[in-house]
């Protein structure tokens, strides 16, 4: 897995750029280029289809990224949204103390108190990784980014560190406007900010990043997922708390076992965990690089009845991409207390403060995972390429005239224009056909459509399949239907037209 190669291609072909690069950039900020933006939008839309539109009780909202101080006092972020920090006494570099210790000793210390971390640094004689200088005592650093809204002194406000709070603060409005009945969910896709101490690993830990979150509300007296029997035998791979102390390996278990053994505390939670496992596989990630980890008690917030991180195996190891949390009624209760507003729901003649299951997806980490696991290093072909599934590939097809003369570009443009409204397609006539195939493969284009002299006679074109490099001959009028069927896996490529000899 060659991440440096992928980062190079991502820049060269317009997926990811360092923000403000011409001014030296700013650590923890990256921009999506033209192809990256198409793909990011497709991932968001696919998430929306899969997790929101396919359900009839999940609503999407779009709340603001800035909220006033009282919101963050109520949510606990001003007090508790902290990381341990240590500074090199010589070069003054700052480090997240728990990460530094983990890298130096291999011990997992997330959630450990500052005093204890200082002790571990001293006992293990851990030095500054940059200059080998001595490290300061560990202190606590709040990750919230503050701003000031309005002229002169203004009002203290903060950039949101999660989209979730916009859902909780709008809870009553959503309930009243939709007349939703429990159980129901509220989804949100948007940007969050965290003043991370040491942003790193490309787009893995950022200061501005994209989240896709669902807060799913249910009556705690009716915690069952109604169709549980349909998913009971489906399997999850979980690194249990017990295994984290032993092998660190994931254990395969069925949904019903996970509930019966009280490993996962709630059926809705299992439902979302299975669904996200399916979603990531449809994004092109093999099941072997996906797993869930039960967070240890010291990492789990005091109000949570259980947190399960969905992890992807990256080039540097396993890392969280989705945080699944059983947040109980903590958020609604705390906002009721601080705002003085009643956020309870009336059900069966009772007032209920709903419980919440939250699957929280990181889009940028998902993007990293897709680039990494769809990347094919191909010596035989002579170039490397991305095996993106059609639903997220920046372009489904490229349209090429075989040569730039004899009326072929005109015919190719006519075909290109007729296909533009059907699916993502681009036109290219520069360079040899081989070079154009290579360029299309490199950005993960599923099919290349070539217009040649034969096309002028009988309106047929060749279609080349990215994955097999095989070619078929089809009537160009049938292209929208054929490409639709191919991308929906309704027909095999070789049977979609007349197969040409290699
Ligand atoms: N509302 C719950 C919440 O925000 P989280 O586990 O802190 O939970 C959810 O974040 C997801 O957001 C993570 O699994 C990760 O994918 C993404 N994420 C969090 N911090 C990030 C950062 N600094 N850079 C990139 N992605 C981040």
Coordinates of N, CA and C in Angstrom, one line a residue, residues 70-71 73-76 164-165 167-172 215 217-221 302-305 326-345 350-356:
X70 N -23.6 29.3 25.2 CA -24.5 28.5 26.0 C -24.7 27.0 25.5
X71 N -24.7 26.9 24.2 CA -24.9 25.6 23.6 C -23.8 24.7 24.0
X73 N -21.7 25.1 26.5 CA -21.7 24.9 28.0 C -22.6 23.7 28.3
X74 N -23.8 23.8 27.7 CA -24.7 22.7 27.9 C -24.2 21.3 27.5
X75 N -23.7 21.3 26.3 CA -23.2 20.0 25.7 C -22.0 19.4 26.4
X76 N -21.3 20.3 27.2 CA -20.2 19.8 27.9 C -18.9 20.0 27.2
X164 N -23.8 17.0 15.5 CA -24.9 16.5 16.3 C -25.6 17.6 17.1
X165 N -24.9 18.5 17.7 CA -25.5 19.5 18.6 C -26.6 20.3 17.9
X167 N -28.6 19.1 15.8 CA -29.8 18.3 15.8 C -30.5 18.3 17.1
X168 N -29.7 18.3 18.2 CA -30.3 18.3 19.6 C -31.0 19.7 19.8
X169 N -30.3 20.8 19.4 CA -30.9 22.1 19.7 C -32.1 22.4 18.9
X170 N -32.3 21.7 17.7 CA -33.4 21.8 16.9 C -34.5 20.8 17.1
X171 N -34.3 19.9 18.2 CA -35.1 18.7 18.3 C -36.6 19.1 18.4
X172 N -37.0 20.1 19.2 CA -38.4 20.4 19.3 C -39.0 20.9 18.0
X215 N -28.7 11.0 14.5 CA -29.1 10.9 15.8 C -30.4 10.1 15.7
X217 N -33.6 8.6 17.6 CA -34.3 8.7 18.9 C -35.3 7.6 19.1
X218 N -35.3 7.0 20.3 CA -36.3 6.0 20.5 C -36.7 6.0 22.0
X219 N -37.9 5.4 22.3 CA -38.4 5.3 23.6 C -37.6 4.3 24.4
X220 N -36.9 4.6 25.5 CA -36.1 3.6 26.2 C -36.8 2.4 26.7
X221 N -38.2 2.6 26.8 CA -39.0 1.4 27.2 C -39.3 0.5 26.1
X302 N -19.0 9.1 30.2 CA -19.7 8.5 31.4 C -21.2 8.3 31.1
X303 N -21.8 9.1 30.2 CA -23.2 9.0 30.0 C -23.5 7.9 29.0
X304 N -22.5 7.3 28.3 CA -22.8 6.4 27.2 C -23.0 5.0 27.7
X305 N -23.9 4.3 27.1 CA -24.1 2.8 27.4 C -23.3 1.9 26.5
X326 N -24.1 5.0 22.1 CA -25.4 4.9 22.7 C -25.4 6.1 23.7
X327 N -25.9 7.3 23.2 CA -25.7 8.5 24.1 C -26.8 8.7 25.1
X328 N -27.7 7.7 25.3 CA -28.8 7.7 26.2 C -29.6 9.0 26.0
X329 N -30.1 9.6 27.1 CA -30.9 10.8 27.0 C -30.0 12.0 27.4
X330 N -28.7 11.8 27.5 CA -27.8 12.8 28.0 C -27.9 14.2 27.3
X331 N -27.9 14.2 26.0 CA -27.9 15.5 25.3 C -29.2 16.2 25.5
X332 N -30.3 15.5 25.3 CA -31.6 16.2 25.4 C -31.8 16.7 26.9
X333 N -31.4 15.9 27.8 CA -31.6 16.3 29.2 C -30.8 17.5 29.5
X334 N -29.5 17.5 29.1 CA -28.6 18.7 29.4 C -29.2 19.9 28.7
X335 N -29.7 19.8 27.5 CA -30.2 21.0 26.8 C -31.5 21.4 27.5
X336 N -32.3 20.5 28.0 CA -33.5 20.9 28.7 C -33.1 21.7 30.0
X337 N -32.1 21.2 30.7 CA -31.7 21.9 31.9 C -31.1 23.3 31.6
X338 N -30.3 23.4 30.6 CA -29.6 24.7 30.4 C -30.5 25.7 29.7
X339 N -31.4 25.2 28.8 CA -32.3 26.1 28.0 C -33.6 26.4 28.7
X340 N -34.0 25.5 29.7 CA -35.2 25.7 30.3 C -36.4 25.3 29.5
X341 N -36.2 24.7 28.3 CA -37.2 24.3 27.4 C -37.5 22.8 27.6
X342 N -38.8 22.5 27.4 CA -39.2 21.1 27.5 C -38.9 20.3 26.2
X343 N -38.0 19.4 26.2 CA -37.7 18.6 25.0 C -38.3 17.2 25.0
X344 N -39.2 17.0 26.0 CA -39.8 15.6 26.1 C -40.8 15.4 25.0
X345 N -41.1 14.1 24.7 CA -42.0 13.7 23.7 C -43.2 13.0 24.4
X350 N -47.7 9.5 28.3 CA -46.5 9.8 29.1 C -45.6 10.8 28.5
X351 N -44.8 11.4 29.3 CA -43.7 12.3 28.7 C -42.4 11.6 28.8
X352 N -41.8 11.4 27.6 CA -40.6 10.6 27.5 C -39.4 11.5 27.0
X353 N -38.3 11.4 27.6 CA -37.1 12.0 27.0 C -36.4 10.8 26.2
X354 N -36.4 10.9 24.9 CA -35.9 9.8 24.1 C -34.4 9.5 24.4
X355 N -34.1 8.2 24.1 CA -32.7 7.8 24.1 C -32.2 7.9 22.7
X356 N -30.9 8.0 22.5 CA -30.3 8.2 21.2 C -29.2 7.2 20.9

